[in-house]
């Protein structure tokens, strides 16, 4: 077992403004992390919290869309069919049973994992019954034909709605471009065409393989003892299929930088610049990548926001986001812009990146970014549901049990030169994709700030 620090009383206002941040103070408490692996191969992390009679349980199966293989959409369809009935209950009975116990369940599908979360009262009788229902759902789903058709229709509606969102369209286009002929190339929910051809037998075969206990990482936070948590976990892992574990997806193939324009009428263009690198969260260089993202575009004080929104008033929304996938880490910059300033805005962003790669950030920028990162990290871990998700994620990534204090210490030890080297390495990669959606118009130079 190990300990990590967690904030309980951090005000967002103290962490998001350069005027109010205390650069030298980060409130924290210590929590004990219990870690073990079951005889079935599931990896578990637990933090006990007895302040409220509630528990949060997260099951993170390596059963995301990267495991779809020749059946795009099978992972999403399997996940969202789970609660449509088991061998013991139909869908309505299952929902009634869960609601009667005061429990709440959610599911998420991603490229690398399928996630099932449960929050419930930690009164032993209620907790045991809720976990028993969850175990029945993930281990023995009925996968009846009418239920498959219902969920197929729902996912199809989601895909149609997703096609109306520029951000989703750009994200899907980016992944298909950057990860051509790769498991990530297809949207996590598949396509309308692929969903139409999936069968109950294919669902059952996928479930028997991907929902194996040895393919599972578990995070638990709440009002229960280590012994109670072990019993809870055994209820689930002993019911699941056994013996299969997913292999990590391959890295993207090396290629030249590419650009794709999706023409659409309107008075705004939405753009996304993505850079891929082989710096996983377990790499000693990953904290510098996290810091680069923060300095570049993760806050109101970041360089991109200050320049394109603040000084030039070209956009309302510009931000960067670091996305650590199993196959690669992606740094994405997204913004909206007047169509005639698309090329010039991209050039300005590239100049900002180039400046960071040549000169690095100032010490003031680094100190501010450290304070913001520390505050946001500790603040997010103060919510038990988010902490349980984080524990399962850290287990999936192969992080040590004391990963959070290690990460915060590594961030605190970074220098401007570390960030400069990271920016330089990122710009040196040829794995860049630039995707836009908007009207095709004649390009103009950027206006001066006083215009």
PDB file of C-alpha atoms in Angstrom, residues 257-408:
ATOM      1  CA  UNK A 257       2.440  16.134 -42.029  1.00  0.00           C
ATOM      2  CA  UNK A 258      -0.970  16.282 -43.676  1.00  0.00           C
ATOM      3  CA  UNK A 259      -3.796  18.794 -44.094  1.00  0.00           C
ATOM      4  CA  UNK A 260      -7.471  18.134 -44.736  1.00  0.00           C
ATOM      5  CA  UNK A 261     -10.143  20.761 -45.409  1.00  0.00           C
ATOM      6  CA  UNK A 262     -13.818  19.892 -44.946  1.00  0.00           C
ATOM      7  CA  UNK A 263     -15.814  22.539 -46.770  1.00  0.00           C
ATOM      8  CA  UNK A 264     -18.952  23.826 -45.076  1.00  0.00           C
ATOM      9  CA  UNK A 265     -20.935  27.036 -45.536  1.00  0.00           C
ATOM     10  CA  UNK A 266     -20.908  29.516 -42.670  1.00  0.00           C
ATOM     11  CA  UNK A 267     -19.101  32.493 -41.185  1.00  0.00           C
ATOM     12  CA  UNK A 268     -16.705  30.548 -38.927  1.00  0.00           C
ATOM     13  CA  UNK A 269     -14.015  27.956 -39.505  1.00  0.00           C
ATOM     14  CA  UNK A 270     -13.143  25.410 -36.827  1.00  0.00           C
ATOM     15  CA  UNK A 271      -9.595  24.051 -36.851  1.00  0.00           C
ATOM     16  CA  UNK A 272      -7.685  21.270 -35.104  1.00  0.00           C
ATOM     17  CA  UNK A 273      -3.918  20.765 -35.190  1.00  0.00           C
ATOM     18  CA  UNK A 274      -2.753  17.422 -33.775  1.00  0.00           C
ATOM     19  CA  UNK A 275       0.799  16.302 -33.044  1.00  0.00           C
ATOM     20  CA  UNK A 276       1.512  12.695 -32.048  1.00  0.00           C
ATOM     21  CA  UNK A 277       4.525  11.523 -30.076  1.00  0.00           C
ATOM     22  CA  UNK A 278       5.726   8.326 -28.438  1.00  0.00           C
ATOM     23  CA  UNK A 279       5.806   9.702 -24.887  1.00  0.00           C
ATOM     24  CA  UNK A 280       3.515   7.492 -22.765  1.00  0.00           C
ATOM     25  CA  UNK A 281       2.409   8.483 -19.249  1.00  0.00           C
ATOM     26  CA  UNK A 282       5.025   6.091 -17.835  1.00  0.00           C
ATOM     27  CA  UNK A 283       7.855   7.983 -19.579  1.00  0.00           C
ATOM     28  CA  UNK A 284      10.078  10.264 -17.461  1.00  0.00           C
ATOM     29  CA  UNK A 285       9.486  12.906 -20.174  1.00  0.00           C
ATOM     30  CA  UNK A 286       5.690  12.849 -19.788  1.00  0.00           C
ATOM     31  CA  UNK A 287       5.487  15.465 -16.972  1.00  0.00           C
ATOM     32  CA  UNK A 288       7.228  17.971 -19.263  1.00  0.00           C
ATOM     33  CA  UNK A 289       4.607  17.241 -21.933  1.00  0.00           C
ATOM     34  CA  UNK A 290       1.860  17.891 -19.369  1.00  0.00           C
ATOM     35  CA  UNK A 291       3.516  21.186 -18.449  1.00  0.00           C
ATOM     36  CA  UNK A 292       3.937  22.191 -22.098  1.00  0.00           C
ATOM     37  CA  UNK A 293       0.207  21.664 -22.656  1.00  0.00           C
ATOM     38  CA  UNK A 294      -0.607  23.831 -19.626  1.00  0.00           C
ATOM     39  CA  UNK A 295       1.672  26.670 -20.738  1.00  0.00           C
ATOM     40  CA  UNK A 296       0.539  26.447 -24.340  1.00  0.00           C
ATOM     41  CA  UNK A 297      -3.233  26.405 -24.137  1.00  0.00           C
ATOM     42  CA  UNK A 298      -4.845  24.863 -21.051  1.00  0.00           C
ATOM     43  CA  UNK A 299      -5.742  28.037 -19.128  1.00  0.00           C
ATOM     44  CA  UNK A 300      -6.746  31.673 -19.561  1.00  0.00           C
ATOM     45  CA  UNK A 301      -3.129  32.670 -18.901  1.00  0.00           C
ATOM     46  CA  UNK A 302      -1.701  30.324 -21.544  1.00  0.00           C
ATOM     47  CA  UNK A 303       0.218  31.665 -24.522  1.00  0.00           C
ATOM     48  CA  UNK A 304      -2.374  30.752 -27.146  1.00  0.00           C
ATOM     49  CA  UNK A 305      -5.258  32.324 -25.236  1.00  0.00           C
ATOM     50  CA  UNK A 306      -3.332  35.454 -24.366  1.00  0.00           C
ATOM     51  CA  UNK A 307      -2.212  35.984 -27.964  1.00  0.00           C
ATOM     52  CA  UNK A 308      -5.145  34.953 -30.188  1.00  0.00           C
ATOM     53  CA  UNK A 309      -8.017  35.766 -27.837  1.00  0.00           C
ATOM     54  CA  UNK A 310      -6.535  38.477 -25.650  1.00  0.00           C
ATOM     55  CA  UNK A 311      -4.121  40.523 -27.752  1.00  0.00           C
ATOM     56  CA  UNK A 312      -5.434  39.907 -31.294  1.00  0.00           C
ATOM     57  CA  UNK A 313      -9.135  39.279 -30.427  1.00  0.00           C
ATOM     58  CA  UNK A 314      -9.365  36.702 -33.217  1.00  0.00           C
ATOM     59  CA  UNK A 315     -11.211  33.939 -31.408  1.00  0.00           C
ATOM     60  CA  UNK A 316     -13.358  33.300 -28.387  1.00  0.00           C
ATOM     61  CA  UNK A 317     -12.164  29.739 -27.898  1.00  0.00           C
ATOM     62  CA  UNK A 318      -8.654  28.415 -28.381  1.00  0.00           C
ATOM     63  CA  UNK A 319      -7.215  25.671 -26.235  1.00  0.00           C
ATOM     64  CA  UNK A 320      -4.828  22.743 -26.203  1.00  0.00           C
ATOM     65  CA  UNK A 321      -5.457  19.280 -24.846  1.00  0.00           C
ATOM     66  CA  UNK A 322      -3.114  16.392 -24.079  1.00  0.00           C
ATOM     67  CA  UNK A 323      -4.655  13.007 -24.880  1.00  0.00           C
ATOM     68  CA  UNK A 324      -2.610   9.998 -23.687  1.00  0.00           C
ATOM     69  CA  UNK A 325      -3.715   6.958 -25.688  1.00  0.00           C
ATOM     70  CA  UNK A 326      -2.184   3.495 -25.472  1.00  0.00           C
ATOM     71  CA  UNK A 327      -0.702   3.828 -28.973  1.00  0.00           C
ATOM     72  CA  UNK A 328       0.566   7.426 -28.718  1.00  0.00           C
ATOM     73  CA  UNK A 329       0.177  10.684 -26.830  1.00  0.00           C
ATOM     74  CA  UNK A 330      -1.612  13.405 -28.802  1.00  0.00           C
ATOM     75  CA  UNK A 331      -1.276  17.141 -28.230  1.00  0.00           C
ATOM     76  CA  UNK A 332      -4.230  18.848 -29.903  1.00  0.00           C
ATOM     77  CA  UNK A 333      -4.826  22.566 -30.453  1.00  0.00           C
ATOM     78  CA  UNK A 334      -8.408  23.552 -31.338  1.00  0.00           C
ATOM     79  CA  UNK A 335      -9.768  26.971 -32.240  1.00  0.00           C
ATOM     80  CA  UNK A 336     -12.464  28.797 -34.180  1.00  0.00           C
ATOM     81  CA  UNK A 337     -11.588  31.669 -36.486  1.00  0.00           C
ATOM     82  CA  UNK A 338     -12.967  33.938 -39.186  1.00  0.00           C
ATOM     83  CA  UNK A 339     -12.493  31.930 -42.415  1.00  0.00           C
ATOM     84  CA  UNK A 340     -10.276  34.582 -44.030  1.00  0.00           C
ATOM     85  CA  UNK A 341      -7.777  34.386 -41.141  1.00  0.00           C
ATOM     86  CA  UNK A 342      -7.395  30.595 -41.016  1.00  0.00           C
ATOM     87  CA  UNK A 343      -3.928  30.361 -42.590  1.00  0.00           C
ATOM     88  CA  UNK A 344      -2.586  33.376 -40.713  1.00  0.00           C
ATOM     89  CA  UNK A 345      -3.867  32.069 -37.372  1.00  0.00           C
ATOM     90  CA  UNK A 346      -2.208  28.711 -37.974  1.00  0.00           C
ATOM     91  CA  UNK A 347       1.063  30.486 -38.787  1.00  0.00           C
ATOM     92  CA  UNK A 348       0.809  32.479 -35.568  1.00  0.00           C
ATOM     93  CA  UNK A 349       0.234  29.304 -33.558  1.00  0.00           C
ATOM     94  CA  UNK A 350       3.246  27.667 -35.193  1.00  0.00           C
ATOM     95  CA  UNK A 351       5.321  30.745 -34.314  1.00  0.00           C
ATOM     96  CA  UNK A 352       4.301  30.372 -30.669  1.00  0.00           C
ATOM     97  CA  UNK A 353       5.305  26.701 -30.729  1.00  0.00           C
ATOM     98  CA  UNK A 354       8.579  27.588 -32.407  1.00  0.00           C
ATOM     99  CA  UNK A 355       9.290  30.228 -29.776  1.00  0.00           C
ATOM    100  CA  UNK A 356       8.770  27.699 -26.994  1.00  0.00           C
ATOM    101  CA  UNK A 357      11.097  25.252 -28.762  1.00  0.00           C
ATOM    102  CA  UNK A 358      13.828  27.882 -29.146  1.00  0.00           C
ATOM    103  CA  UNK A 359      13.572  29.889 -25.929  1.00  0.00           C
ATOM    104  CA  UNK A 360      11.351  27.882 -23.595  1.00  0.00           C
ATOM    105  CA  UNK A 361       8.903  29.539 -21.189  1.00  0.00           C
ATOM    106  CA  UNK A 362       9.824  32.122 -18.590  1.00  0.00           C
ATOM    107  CA  UNK A 363      10.216  31.040 -14.973  1.00  0.00           C
ATOM    108  CA  UNK A 364       7.083  33.051 -14.134  1.00  0.00           C
ATOM    109  CA  UNK A 365       5.084  31.089 -16.734  1.00  0.00           C
ATOM    110  CA  UNK A 366       6.444  27.837 -15.351  1.00  0.00           C
ATOM    111  CA  UNK A 367       5.595  28.735 -11.750  1.00  0.00           C
ATOM    112  CA  UNK A 368       2.072  29.789 -12.694  1.00  0.00           C
ATOM    113  CA  UNK A 369       1.486  26.636 -14.747  1.00  0.00           C
ATOM    114  CA  UNK A 370       2.770  24.484 -11.873  1.00  0.00           C
ATOM    115  CA  UNK A 371       0.370  26.124  -9.436  1.00  0.00           C
ATOM    116  CA  UNK A 372      -2.557  25.676 -11.823  1.00  0.00           C
ATOM    117  CA  UNK A 373      -1.692  22.036 -12.537  1.00  0.00           C
ATOM    118  CA  UNK A 374      -1.219  21.181  -8.875  1.00  0.00           C
ATOM    119  CA  UNK A 375      -4.478  22.840  -7.919  1.00  0.00           C
ATOM    120  CA  UNK A 376      -6.525  21.268 -10.710  1.00  0.00           C
ATOM    121  CA  UNK A 377      -5.043  17.807 -10.113  1.00  0.00           C
ATOM    122  CA  UNK A 378      -5.705  17.831  -6.386  1.00  0.00           C
ATOM    123  CA  UNK A 379      -9.120  19.422  -6.877  1.00  0.00           C
ATOM    124  CA  UNK A 380     -10.217  16.731  -9.321  1.00  0.00           C
ATOM    125  CA  UNK A 381      -9.076  13.985  -6.958  1.00  0.00           C
ATOM    126  CA  UNK A 382     -11.231  15.443  -4.156  1.00  0.00           C
ATOM    127  CA  UNK A 383     -14.347  13.920  -5.770  1.00  0.00           C
ATOM    128  CA  UNK A 384     -14.556  10.215  -4.958  1.00  0.00           C
ATOM    129  CA  UNK A 385     -16.099   9.270  -8.299  1.00  0.00           C
ATOM    130  CA  UNK A 386     -13.257  10.973 -10.181  1.00  0.00           C
ATOM    131  CA  UNK A 387     -10.667   9.447  -7.883  1.00  0.00           C
ATOM    132  CA  UNK A 388     -12.043   5.951  -8.531  1.00  0.00           C
ATOM    133  CA  UNK A 389     -11.814   6.571 -12.289  1.00  0.00           C
ATOM    134  CA  UNK A 390      -8.262   7.844 -11.857  1.00  0.00           C
ATOM    135  CA  UNK A 391      -7.232   4.780  -9.850  1.00  0.00           C
ATOM    136  CA  UNK A 392      -8.513   2.487 -12.604  1.00  0.00           C
ATOM    137  CA  UNK A 393      -6.784   4.621 -15.251  1.00  0.00           C
ATOM    138  CA  UNK A 394      -3.454   4.610 -13.422  1.00  0.00           C
ATOM    139  CA  UNK A 395      -3.711   0.832 -13.113  1.00  0.00           C
ATOM    140  CA  UNK A 396      -4.450   0.524 -16.848  1.00  0.00           C
ATOM    141  CA  UNK A 397      -1.381   2.665 -17.603  1.00  0.00           C
ATOM    142  CA  UNK A 398       0.863   0.598 -15.345  1.00  0.00           C
ATOM    143  CA  UNK A 399       1.595   3.457 -12.957  1.00  0.00           C
ATOM    144  CA  UNK A 400       2.899   2.864  -9.420  1.00  0.00           C
ATOM    145  CA  UNK A 401       0.429   3.210  -6.564  1.00  0.00           C
ATOM    146  CA  UNK A 402       2.047   6.495  -5.506  1.00  0.00           C
ATOM    147  CA  UNK A 403       1.813   7.958  -9.016  1.00  0.00           C
ATOM    148  CA  UNK A 404       0.125  11.229  -8.025  1.00  0.00           C
ATOM    149  CA  UNK A 405       2.814  12.453  -5.604  1.00  0.00           C
ATOM    150  CA  UNK A 406       5.464  11.313  -8.061  1.00  0.00           C
ATOM    151  CA  UNK A 407       3.803  13.286 -10.852  1.00  0.00           C
ATOM    152  CA  UNK A 408       3.442  16.426  -8.744  1.00  0.00           C
TER     153      UNK A 408
END
